[in-house]
mmCIF file of C-alpha atoms and ligand atoms in Angstrom:
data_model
loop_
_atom_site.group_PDB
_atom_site.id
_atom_site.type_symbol
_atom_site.label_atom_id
_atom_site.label_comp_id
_atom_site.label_asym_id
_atom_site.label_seq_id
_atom_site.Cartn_x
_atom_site.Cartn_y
_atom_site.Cartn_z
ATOM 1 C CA UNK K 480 103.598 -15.663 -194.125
ATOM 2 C CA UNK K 481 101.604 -14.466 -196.529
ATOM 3 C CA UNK K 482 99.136 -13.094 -193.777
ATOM 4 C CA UNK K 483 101.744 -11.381 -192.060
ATOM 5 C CA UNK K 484 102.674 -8.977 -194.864
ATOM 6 C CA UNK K 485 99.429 -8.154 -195.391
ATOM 7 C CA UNK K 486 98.829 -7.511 -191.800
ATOM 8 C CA UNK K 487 101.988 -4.939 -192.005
ATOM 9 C CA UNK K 488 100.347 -3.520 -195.280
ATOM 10 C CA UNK K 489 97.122 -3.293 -193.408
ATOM 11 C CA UNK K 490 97.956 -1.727 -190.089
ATOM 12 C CA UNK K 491 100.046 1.313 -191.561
ATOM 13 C CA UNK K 492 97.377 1.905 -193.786
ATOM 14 C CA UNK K 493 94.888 2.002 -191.269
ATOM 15 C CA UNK K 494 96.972 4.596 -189.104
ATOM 16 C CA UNK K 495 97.822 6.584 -192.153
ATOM 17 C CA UNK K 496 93.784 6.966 -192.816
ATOM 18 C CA UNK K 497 93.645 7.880 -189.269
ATOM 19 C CA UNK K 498 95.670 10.226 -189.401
ATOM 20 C CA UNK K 499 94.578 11.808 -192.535
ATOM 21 C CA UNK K 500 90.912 11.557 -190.802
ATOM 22 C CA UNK K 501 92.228 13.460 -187.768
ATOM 23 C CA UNK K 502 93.787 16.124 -189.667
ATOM 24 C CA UNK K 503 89.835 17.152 -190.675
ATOM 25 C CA UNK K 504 88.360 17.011 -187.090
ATOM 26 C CA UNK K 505 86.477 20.452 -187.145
ATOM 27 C CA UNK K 506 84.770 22.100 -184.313
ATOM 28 C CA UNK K 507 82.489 25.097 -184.161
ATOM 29 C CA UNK K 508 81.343 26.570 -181.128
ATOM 30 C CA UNK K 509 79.421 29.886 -180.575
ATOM 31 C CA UNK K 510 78.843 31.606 -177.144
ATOM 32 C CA UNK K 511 77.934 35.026 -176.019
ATOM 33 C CA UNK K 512 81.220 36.881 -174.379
ATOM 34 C CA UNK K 513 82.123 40.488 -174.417
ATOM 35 C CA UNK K 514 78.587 41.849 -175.152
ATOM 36 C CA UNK K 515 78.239 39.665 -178.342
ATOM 37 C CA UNK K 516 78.323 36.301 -180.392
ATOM 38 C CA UNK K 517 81.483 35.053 -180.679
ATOM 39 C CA UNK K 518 81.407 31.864 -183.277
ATOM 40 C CA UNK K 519 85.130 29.867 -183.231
ATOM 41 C CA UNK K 520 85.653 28.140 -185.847
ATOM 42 C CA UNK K 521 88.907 25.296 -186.329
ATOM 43 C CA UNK K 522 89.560 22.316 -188.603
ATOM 44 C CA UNK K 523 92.574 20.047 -187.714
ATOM 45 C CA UNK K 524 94.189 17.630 -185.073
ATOM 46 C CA UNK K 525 93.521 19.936 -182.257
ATOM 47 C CA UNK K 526 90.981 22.017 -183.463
ATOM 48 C CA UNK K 527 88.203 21.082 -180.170
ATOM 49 C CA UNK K 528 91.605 21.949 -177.760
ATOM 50 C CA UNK K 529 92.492 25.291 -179.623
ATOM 51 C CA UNK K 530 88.865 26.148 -179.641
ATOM 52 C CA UNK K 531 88.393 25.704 -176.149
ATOM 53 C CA UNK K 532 91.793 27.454 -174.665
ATOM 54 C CA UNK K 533 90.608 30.740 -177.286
ATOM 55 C CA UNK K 534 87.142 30.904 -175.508
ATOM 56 C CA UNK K 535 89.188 30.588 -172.019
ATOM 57 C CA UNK K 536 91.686 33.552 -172.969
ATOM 58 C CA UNK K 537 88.760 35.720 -173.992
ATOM 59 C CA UNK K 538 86.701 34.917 -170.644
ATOM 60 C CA UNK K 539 90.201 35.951 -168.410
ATOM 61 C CA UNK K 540 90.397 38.901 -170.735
ATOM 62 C CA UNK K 541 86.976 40.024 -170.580
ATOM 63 C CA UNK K 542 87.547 39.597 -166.244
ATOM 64 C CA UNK K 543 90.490 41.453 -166.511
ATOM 65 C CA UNK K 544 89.687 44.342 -169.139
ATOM 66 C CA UNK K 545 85.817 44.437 -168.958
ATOM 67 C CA UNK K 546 84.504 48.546 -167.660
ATOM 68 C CA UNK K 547 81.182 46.044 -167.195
ATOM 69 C CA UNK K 548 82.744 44.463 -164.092
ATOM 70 C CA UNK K 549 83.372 46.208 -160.946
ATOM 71 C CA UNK K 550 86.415 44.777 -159.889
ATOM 72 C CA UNK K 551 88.290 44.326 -163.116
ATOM 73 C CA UNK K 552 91.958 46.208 -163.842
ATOM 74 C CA UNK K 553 90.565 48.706 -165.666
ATOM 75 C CA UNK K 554 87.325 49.428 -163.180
ATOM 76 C CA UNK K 555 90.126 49.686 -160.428
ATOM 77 C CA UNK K 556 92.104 51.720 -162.544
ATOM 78 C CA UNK K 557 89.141 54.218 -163.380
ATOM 79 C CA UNK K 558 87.705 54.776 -159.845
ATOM 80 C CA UNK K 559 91.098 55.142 -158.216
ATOM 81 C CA UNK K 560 92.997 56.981 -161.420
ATOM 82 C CA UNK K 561 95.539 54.852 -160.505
ATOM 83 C CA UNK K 562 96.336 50.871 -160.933
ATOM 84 C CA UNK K 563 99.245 48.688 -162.156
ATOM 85 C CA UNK K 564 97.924 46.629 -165.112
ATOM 86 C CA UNK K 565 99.161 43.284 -166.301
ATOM 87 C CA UNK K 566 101.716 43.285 -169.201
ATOM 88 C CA UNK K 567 98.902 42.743 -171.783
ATOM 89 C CA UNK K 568 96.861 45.170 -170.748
ATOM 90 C CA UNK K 569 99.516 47.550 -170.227
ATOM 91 C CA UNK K 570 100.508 47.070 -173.897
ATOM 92 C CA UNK K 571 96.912 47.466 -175.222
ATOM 93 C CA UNK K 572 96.821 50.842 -173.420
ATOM 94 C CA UNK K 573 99.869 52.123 -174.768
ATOM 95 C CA UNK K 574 99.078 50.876 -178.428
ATOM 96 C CA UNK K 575 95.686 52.346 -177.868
ATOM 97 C CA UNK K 576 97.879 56.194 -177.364
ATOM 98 C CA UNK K 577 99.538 55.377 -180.554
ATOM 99 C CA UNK K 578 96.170 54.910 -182.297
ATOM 100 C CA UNK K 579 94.702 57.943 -180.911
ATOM 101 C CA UNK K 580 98.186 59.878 -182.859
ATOM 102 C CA UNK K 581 97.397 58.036 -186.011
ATOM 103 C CA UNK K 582 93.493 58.170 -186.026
ATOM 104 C CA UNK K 583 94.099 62.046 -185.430
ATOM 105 C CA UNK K 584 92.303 61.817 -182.030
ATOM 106 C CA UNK K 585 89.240 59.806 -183.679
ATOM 107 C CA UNK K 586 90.420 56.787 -181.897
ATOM 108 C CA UNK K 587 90.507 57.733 -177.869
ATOM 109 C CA UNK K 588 90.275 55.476 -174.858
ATOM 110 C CA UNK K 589 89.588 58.289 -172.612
ATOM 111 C CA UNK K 590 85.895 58.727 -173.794
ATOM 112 C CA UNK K 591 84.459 56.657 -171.232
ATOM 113 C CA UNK K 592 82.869 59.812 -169.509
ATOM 114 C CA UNK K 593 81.432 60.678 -172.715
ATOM 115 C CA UNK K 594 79.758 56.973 -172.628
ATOM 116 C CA UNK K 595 79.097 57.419 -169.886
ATOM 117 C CA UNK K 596 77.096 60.914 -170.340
ATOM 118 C CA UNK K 597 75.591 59.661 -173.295
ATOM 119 C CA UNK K 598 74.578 56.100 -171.466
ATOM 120 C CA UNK K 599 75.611 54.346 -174.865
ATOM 121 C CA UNK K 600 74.764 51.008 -173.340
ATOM 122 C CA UNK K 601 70.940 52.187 -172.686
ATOM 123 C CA UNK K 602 70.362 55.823 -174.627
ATOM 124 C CA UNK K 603 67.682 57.343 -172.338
ATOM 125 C CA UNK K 604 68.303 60.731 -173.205
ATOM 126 C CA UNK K 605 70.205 63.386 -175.001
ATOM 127 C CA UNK K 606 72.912 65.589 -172.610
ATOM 128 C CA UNK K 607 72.827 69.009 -173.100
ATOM 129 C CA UNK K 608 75.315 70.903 -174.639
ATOM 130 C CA UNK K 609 76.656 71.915 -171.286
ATOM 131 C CA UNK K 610 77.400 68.260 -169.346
ATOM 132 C CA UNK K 611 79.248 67.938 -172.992
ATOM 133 C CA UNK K 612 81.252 71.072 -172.202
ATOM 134 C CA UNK K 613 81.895 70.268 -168.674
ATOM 135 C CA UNK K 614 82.923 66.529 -169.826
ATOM 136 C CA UNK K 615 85.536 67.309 -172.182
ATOM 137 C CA UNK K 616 88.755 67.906 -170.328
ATOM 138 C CA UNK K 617 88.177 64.759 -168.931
ATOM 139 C CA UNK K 618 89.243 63.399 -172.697
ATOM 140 C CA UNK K 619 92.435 62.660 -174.340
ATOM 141 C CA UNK K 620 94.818 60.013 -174.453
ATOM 142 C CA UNK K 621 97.362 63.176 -173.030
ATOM 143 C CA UNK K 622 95.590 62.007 -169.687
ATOM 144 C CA UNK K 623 97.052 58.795 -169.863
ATOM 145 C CA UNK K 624 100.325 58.202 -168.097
ATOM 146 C CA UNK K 625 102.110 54.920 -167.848
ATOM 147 C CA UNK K 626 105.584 54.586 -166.064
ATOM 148 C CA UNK K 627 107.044 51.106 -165.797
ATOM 149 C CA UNK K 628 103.824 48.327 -164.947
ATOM 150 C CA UNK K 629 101.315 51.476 -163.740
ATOM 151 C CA UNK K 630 98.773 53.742 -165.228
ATOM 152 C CA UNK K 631 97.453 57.108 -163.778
ATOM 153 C CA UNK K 632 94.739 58.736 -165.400
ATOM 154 C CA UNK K 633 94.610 62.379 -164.804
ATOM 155 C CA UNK K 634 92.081 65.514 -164.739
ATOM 156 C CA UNK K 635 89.377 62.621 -164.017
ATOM 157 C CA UNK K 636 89.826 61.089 -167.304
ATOM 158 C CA UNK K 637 88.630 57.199 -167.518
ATOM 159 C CA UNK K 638 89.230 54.570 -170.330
ATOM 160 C CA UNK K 639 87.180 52.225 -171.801
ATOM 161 C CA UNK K 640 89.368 49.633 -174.253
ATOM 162 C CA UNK K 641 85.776 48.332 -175.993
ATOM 163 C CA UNK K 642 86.652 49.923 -179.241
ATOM 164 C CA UNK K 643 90.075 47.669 -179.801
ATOM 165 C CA UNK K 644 89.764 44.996 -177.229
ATOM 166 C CA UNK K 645 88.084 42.449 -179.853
ATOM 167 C CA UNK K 646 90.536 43.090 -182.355
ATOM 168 C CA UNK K 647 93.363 41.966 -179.394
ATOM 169 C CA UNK K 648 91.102 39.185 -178.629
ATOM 170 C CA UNK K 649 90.910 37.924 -182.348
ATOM 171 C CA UNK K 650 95.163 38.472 -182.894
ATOM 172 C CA UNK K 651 95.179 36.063 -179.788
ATOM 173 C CA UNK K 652 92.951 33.477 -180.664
ATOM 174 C CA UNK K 653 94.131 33.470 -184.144
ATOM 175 C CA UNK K 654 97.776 32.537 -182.269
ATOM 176 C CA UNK K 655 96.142 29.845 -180.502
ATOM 177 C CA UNK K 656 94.978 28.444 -183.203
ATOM 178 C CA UNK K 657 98.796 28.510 -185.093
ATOM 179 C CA UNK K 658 100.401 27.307 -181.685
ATOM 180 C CA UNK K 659 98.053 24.058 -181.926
ATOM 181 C CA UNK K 660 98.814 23.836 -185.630
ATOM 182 C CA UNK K 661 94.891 23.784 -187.206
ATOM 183 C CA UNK K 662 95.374 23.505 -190.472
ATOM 184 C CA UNK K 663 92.427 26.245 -191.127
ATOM 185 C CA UNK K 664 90.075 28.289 -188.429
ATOM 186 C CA UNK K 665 87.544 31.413 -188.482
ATOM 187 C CA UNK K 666 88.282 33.341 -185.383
ATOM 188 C CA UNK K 667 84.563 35.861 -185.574
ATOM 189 C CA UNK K 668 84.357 38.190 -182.416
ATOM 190 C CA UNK K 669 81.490 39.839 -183.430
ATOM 191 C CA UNK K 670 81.874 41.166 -186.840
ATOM 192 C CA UNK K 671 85.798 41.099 -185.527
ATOM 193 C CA UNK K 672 87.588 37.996 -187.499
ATOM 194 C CA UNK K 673 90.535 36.615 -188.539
ATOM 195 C CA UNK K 674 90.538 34.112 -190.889
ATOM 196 C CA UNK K 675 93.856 31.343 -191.140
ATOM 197 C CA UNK K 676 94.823 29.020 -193.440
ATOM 198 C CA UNK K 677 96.147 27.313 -196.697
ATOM 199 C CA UNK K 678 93.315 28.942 -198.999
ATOM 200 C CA UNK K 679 91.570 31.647 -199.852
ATOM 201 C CA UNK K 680 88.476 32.485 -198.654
ATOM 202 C CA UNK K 681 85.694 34.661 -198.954
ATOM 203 C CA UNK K 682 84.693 37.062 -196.274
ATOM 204 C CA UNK K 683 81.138 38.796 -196.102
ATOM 205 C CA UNK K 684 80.838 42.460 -195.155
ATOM 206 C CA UNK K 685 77.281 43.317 -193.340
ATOM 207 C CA UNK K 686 74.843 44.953 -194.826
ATOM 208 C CA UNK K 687 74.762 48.162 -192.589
ATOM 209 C CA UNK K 688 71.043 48.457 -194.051
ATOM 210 C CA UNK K 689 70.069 44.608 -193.867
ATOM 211 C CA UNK K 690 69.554 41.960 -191.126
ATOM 212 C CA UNK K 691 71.952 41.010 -189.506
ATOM 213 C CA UNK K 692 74.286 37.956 -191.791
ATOM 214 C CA UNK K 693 73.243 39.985 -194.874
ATOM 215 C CA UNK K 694 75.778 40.896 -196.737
ATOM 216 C CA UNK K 695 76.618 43.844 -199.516
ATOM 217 C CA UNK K 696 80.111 41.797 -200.874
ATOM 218 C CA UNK K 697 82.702 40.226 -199.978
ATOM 219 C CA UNK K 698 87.002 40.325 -199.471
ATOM 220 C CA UNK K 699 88.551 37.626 -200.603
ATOM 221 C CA UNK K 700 92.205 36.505 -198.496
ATOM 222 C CA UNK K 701 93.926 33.861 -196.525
ATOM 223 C CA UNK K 702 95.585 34.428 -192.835
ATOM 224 C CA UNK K 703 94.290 38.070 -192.793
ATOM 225 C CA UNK K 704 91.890 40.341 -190.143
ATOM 226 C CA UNK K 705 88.913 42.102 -191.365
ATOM 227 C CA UNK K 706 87.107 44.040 -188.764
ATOM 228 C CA UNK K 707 83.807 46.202 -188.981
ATOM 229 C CA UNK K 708 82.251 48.549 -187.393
ATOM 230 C CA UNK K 709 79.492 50.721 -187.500
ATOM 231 C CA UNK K 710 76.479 52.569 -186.173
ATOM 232 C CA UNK K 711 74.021 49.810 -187.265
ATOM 233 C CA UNK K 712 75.713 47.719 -184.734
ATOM 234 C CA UNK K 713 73.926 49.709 -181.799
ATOM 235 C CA UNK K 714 72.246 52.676 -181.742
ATOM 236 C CA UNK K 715 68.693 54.185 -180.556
ATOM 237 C CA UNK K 716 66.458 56.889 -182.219
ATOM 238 C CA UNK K 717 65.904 59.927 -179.447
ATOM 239 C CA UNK K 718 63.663 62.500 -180.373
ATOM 240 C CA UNK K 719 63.241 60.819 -183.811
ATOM 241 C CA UNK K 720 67.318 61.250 -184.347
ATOM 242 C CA UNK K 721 69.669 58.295 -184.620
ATOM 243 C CA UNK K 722 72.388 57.575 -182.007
ATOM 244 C CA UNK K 723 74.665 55.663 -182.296
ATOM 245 C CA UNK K 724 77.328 54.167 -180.287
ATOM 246 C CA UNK K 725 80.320 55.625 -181.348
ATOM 247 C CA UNK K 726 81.359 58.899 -179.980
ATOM 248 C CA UNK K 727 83.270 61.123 -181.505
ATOM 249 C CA UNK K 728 86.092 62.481 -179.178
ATOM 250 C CA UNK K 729 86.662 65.671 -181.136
ATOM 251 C CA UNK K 730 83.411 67.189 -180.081
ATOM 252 C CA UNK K 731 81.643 65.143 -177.728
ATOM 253 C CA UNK K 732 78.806 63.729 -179.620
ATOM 254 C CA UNK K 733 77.793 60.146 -181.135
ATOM 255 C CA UNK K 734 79.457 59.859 -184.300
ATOM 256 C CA UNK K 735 77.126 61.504 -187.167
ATOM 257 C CA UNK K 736 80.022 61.083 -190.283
ATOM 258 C CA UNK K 737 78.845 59.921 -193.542
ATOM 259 C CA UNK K 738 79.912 56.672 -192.877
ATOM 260 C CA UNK K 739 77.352 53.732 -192.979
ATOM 261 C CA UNK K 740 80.320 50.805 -192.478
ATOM 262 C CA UNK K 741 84.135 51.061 -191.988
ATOM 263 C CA UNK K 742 85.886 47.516 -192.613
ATOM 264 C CA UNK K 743 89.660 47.707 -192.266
ATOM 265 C CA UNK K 744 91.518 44.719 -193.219
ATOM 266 C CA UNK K 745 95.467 43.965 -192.024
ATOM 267 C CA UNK K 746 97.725 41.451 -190.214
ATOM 268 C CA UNK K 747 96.896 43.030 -186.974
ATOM 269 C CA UNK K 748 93.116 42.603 -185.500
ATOM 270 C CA UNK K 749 93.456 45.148 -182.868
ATOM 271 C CA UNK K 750 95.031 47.938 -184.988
ATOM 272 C CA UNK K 751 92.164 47.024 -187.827
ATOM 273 C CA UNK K 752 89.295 47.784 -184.392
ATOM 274 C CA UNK K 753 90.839 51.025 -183.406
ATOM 275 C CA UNK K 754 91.021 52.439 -187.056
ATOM 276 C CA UNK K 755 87.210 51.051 -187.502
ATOM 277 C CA UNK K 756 85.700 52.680 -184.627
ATOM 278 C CA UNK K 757 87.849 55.689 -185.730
ATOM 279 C CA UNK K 758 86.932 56.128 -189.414
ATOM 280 C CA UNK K 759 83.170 55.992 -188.211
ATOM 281 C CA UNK K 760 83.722 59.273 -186.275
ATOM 282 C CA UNK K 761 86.298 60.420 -189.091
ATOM 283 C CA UNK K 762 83.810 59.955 -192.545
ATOM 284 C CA UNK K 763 84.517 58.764 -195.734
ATOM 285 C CA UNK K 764 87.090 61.366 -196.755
ATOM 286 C CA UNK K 765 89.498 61.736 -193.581
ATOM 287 C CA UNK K 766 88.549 57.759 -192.965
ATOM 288 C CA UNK K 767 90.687 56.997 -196.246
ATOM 289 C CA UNK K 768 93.034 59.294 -195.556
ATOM 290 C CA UNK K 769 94.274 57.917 -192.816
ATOM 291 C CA UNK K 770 94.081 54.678 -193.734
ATOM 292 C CA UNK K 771 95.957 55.439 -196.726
ATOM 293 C CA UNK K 772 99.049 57.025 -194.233
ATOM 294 C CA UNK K 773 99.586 53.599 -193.099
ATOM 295 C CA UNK K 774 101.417 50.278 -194.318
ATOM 296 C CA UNK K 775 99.639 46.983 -193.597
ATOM 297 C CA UNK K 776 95.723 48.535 -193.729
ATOM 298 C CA UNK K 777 93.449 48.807 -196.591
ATOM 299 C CA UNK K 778 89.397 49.665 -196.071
ATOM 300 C CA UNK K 779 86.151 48.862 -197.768
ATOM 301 C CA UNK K 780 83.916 51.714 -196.373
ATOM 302 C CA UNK K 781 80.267 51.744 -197.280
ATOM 303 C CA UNK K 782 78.715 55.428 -197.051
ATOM 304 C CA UNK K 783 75.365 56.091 -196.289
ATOM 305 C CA UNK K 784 74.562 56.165 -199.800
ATOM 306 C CA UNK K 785 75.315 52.791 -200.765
ATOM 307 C CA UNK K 786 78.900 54.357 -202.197
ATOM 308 C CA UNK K 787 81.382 51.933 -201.682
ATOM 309 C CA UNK K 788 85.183 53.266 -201.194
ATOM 310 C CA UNK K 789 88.185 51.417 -201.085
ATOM 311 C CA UNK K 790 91.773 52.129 -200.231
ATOM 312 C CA UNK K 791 94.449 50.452 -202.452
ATOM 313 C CA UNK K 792 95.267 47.023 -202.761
ATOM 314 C CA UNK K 793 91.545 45.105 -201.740
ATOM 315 C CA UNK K 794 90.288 42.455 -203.239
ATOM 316 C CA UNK K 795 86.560 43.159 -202.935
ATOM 317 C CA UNK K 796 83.538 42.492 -204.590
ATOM 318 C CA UNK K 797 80.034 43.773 -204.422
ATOM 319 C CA UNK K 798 76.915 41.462 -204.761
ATOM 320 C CA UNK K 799 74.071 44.029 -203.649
ATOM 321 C CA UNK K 800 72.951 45.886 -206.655
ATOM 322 C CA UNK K 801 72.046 49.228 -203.559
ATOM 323 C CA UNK K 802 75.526 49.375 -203.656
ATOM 324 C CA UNK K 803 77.866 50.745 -206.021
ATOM 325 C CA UNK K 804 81.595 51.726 -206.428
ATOM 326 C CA UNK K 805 82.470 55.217 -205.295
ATOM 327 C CA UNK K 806 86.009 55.655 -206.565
HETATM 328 P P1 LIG S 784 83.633 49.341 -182.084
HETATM 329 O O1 LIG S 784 82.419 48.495 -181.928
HETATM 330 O O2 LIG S 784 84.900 48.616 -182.226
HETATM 331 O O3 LIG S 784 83.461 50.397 -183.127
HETATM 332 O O4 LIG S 784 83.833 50.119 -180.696
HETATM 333 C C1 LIG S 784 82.809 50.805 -180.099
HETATM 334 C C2 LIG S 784 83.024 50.760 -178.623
HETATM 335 O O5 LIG S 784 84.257 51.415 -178.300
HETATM 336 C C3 LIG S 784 81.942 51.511 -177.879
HETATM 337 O O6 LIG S 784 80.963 50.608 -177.424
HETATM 338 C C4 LIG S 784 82.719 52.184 -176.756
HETATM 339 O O7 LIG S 784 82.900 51.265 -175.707
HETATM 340 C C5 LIG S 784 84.072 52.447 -177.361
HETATM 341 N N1 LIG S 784 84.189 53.700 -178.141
HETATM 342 C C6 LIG S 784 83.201 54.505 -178.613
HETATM 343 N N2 LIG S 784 83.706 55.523 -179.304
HETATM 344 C C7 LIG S 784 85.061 55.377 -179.276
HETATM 345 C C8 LIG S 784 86.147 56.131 -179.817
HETATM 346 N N3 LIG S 784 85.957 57.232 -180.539
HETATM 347 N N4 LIG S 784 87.394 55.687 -179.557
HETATM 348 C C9 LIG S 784 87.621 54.573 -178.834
HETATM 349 N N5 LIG S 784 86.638 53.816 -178.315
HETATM 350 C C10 LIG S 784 85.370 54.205 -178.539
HETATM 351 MG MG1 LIG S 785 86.741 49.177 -183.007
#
């Protein structure tokens, strides 16, 4: 008898610890997808399945929204100015006109052309100052029209959705990970990343002047985006100038702002990319200001200076003595 009740003590107990156990299976995987590293990061139950279905969406994405690939939605789209896109992608391109409105036209699909022109990929050489001229009525997010499940791109404007598509990717994998219930996960599309769960946790900001994992502080926040861009990311020196590869709708030309790093931080991944890539082109002064006209972003931006400027409510912290506080 008396081996009986400890065999029902025993075998609960053993299912509990099981349980507990599987509750900290982690999994970390890192693989190189749209152009960069993406590291996925999970700890719970179902961490290995959530990891694997995220790197899954982003590879169907990537086929589906990539200008790299000749036969995705969006190559289709440009070289016939006219395609019907799948619902996300359809949403992505409207969101990305409602960026361009907010960013003040800093933000702007259209400036494929203008990558194009300026081969952002490769840098060979600097256009002149008339293929600029002649390229600009291509841009403008006014030369994207969407009616029902179609786009048509007009006066030969093309898009590229690079400068948001990791901050989609990131919102997505980061509702993977909730649907399969991990209790905590790092979601880091290349400098892109959302970070879930119970705690608190530090997040490092890149160095803009350091190798690459170097950091100048940190945020610190639980279930939140933080997303940054910048011109140390990839650029090329032409003529003993630095390009970078960022272009700045307004006037045709690789971003040249004061800005050394913009890292916006928010609920939403994708609206945190656009307003990156946009206070780049934007500087330190307009950058703020536009983050400051919205609810639900705040921004560490590092200028070229080692000033550091933030928006409002961030909890950020600097650990590189080349940087200091700018307001
Ligand atoms: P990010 O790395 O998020 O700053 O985005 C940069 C990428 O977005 C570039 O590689 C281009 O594909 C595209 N891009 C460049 N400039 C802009 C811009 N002003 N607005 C929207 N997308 C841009
Ligand atoms: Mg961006």
């Amino acid at each position: 008898m008396k081996k009986k009740i400890l065999l029902f003590c025993i075998v609960p107990a053993l299912i509990l610890t099981g349980a507990v156990f599987s509750q900290n299976v982690s999994c970390s995987e890192t693989k190189f997808m749209l152009d960069t590293y993406v590291t996925l990061t999970a700890r719970g139950f179902n961490a290995k399945k959530a990891v694997s279905e995220c790197f899954d969406e982003i590879k169907n994405f990537e086929q589906k929204s990539s200008v790299y690939i000749s036969d995705s939605e969006i190559s289709r789209l440009n070289e016939t100015g006219e395609n019907t896109l799948s619902d996300e992608l359809l949403r992505l391109v409207s969101n990305a006109k409602i960026y361009t409105s907010e960013t003040d036209g800093a933000f702007d699909i259209t400036v494929k052309p203008l990558a194009d022109l300026w081969n952002i990929k490769n840098f060979t050489r600097v256009p002149t100052e008339a293929e600029i001229a002649e390229t600009m009525p291509k841009i403008g997010a006014d030369n994207i029209e969407i009616s029902e499940n179609s786009v048509r791109l007009k006066n030969g404007a093309q898009i590229d959705l690079g400068g948001a598509a990791k901050g989609y990717l990131a919102d997505k994998c980061a509702q993977i990970m909730q649907k399969h219930r991990v209790k905590s996960a790092i979601c880091d599309l290349g400098g892109n990343i959302y970070a879930l769960g119970g705690k608190n946790i530090k997040i490092g900001l890149q160095n803009p002047n350091g190798a690459r994992g170097e950091y100048f502080g940190y945020i610190e926040g639980k279930n939140i985006s933080v997303v940054t861009s910048g011109g140390y990311e990839r650029f090329a020196e032409l003529d003993g100038k630095k390009y970078i590869h960022i272009i700045s709708p307004l006037n045709g030309k690789c971003a040249e702002s004061d800005v050394a790093s913009a890292s916006i931080i928010g609920k939403s991944s994708e609206k945190c990319d656009a307003f990156a890539t946009a206070v780049c082109v934007l500087g330190v002064e307009k950058g703020l200001e536009i983050v400051r006209a919205e609810s639900g972003i705040e921004c560490v931006i590092a200028d070229k200076n080692g000033r550091v400027y933030t928006s409002g409510n961030v909890n950020f912290k600097i650990t590189d003595e080349n940087f200091t506080r700018g307001n």
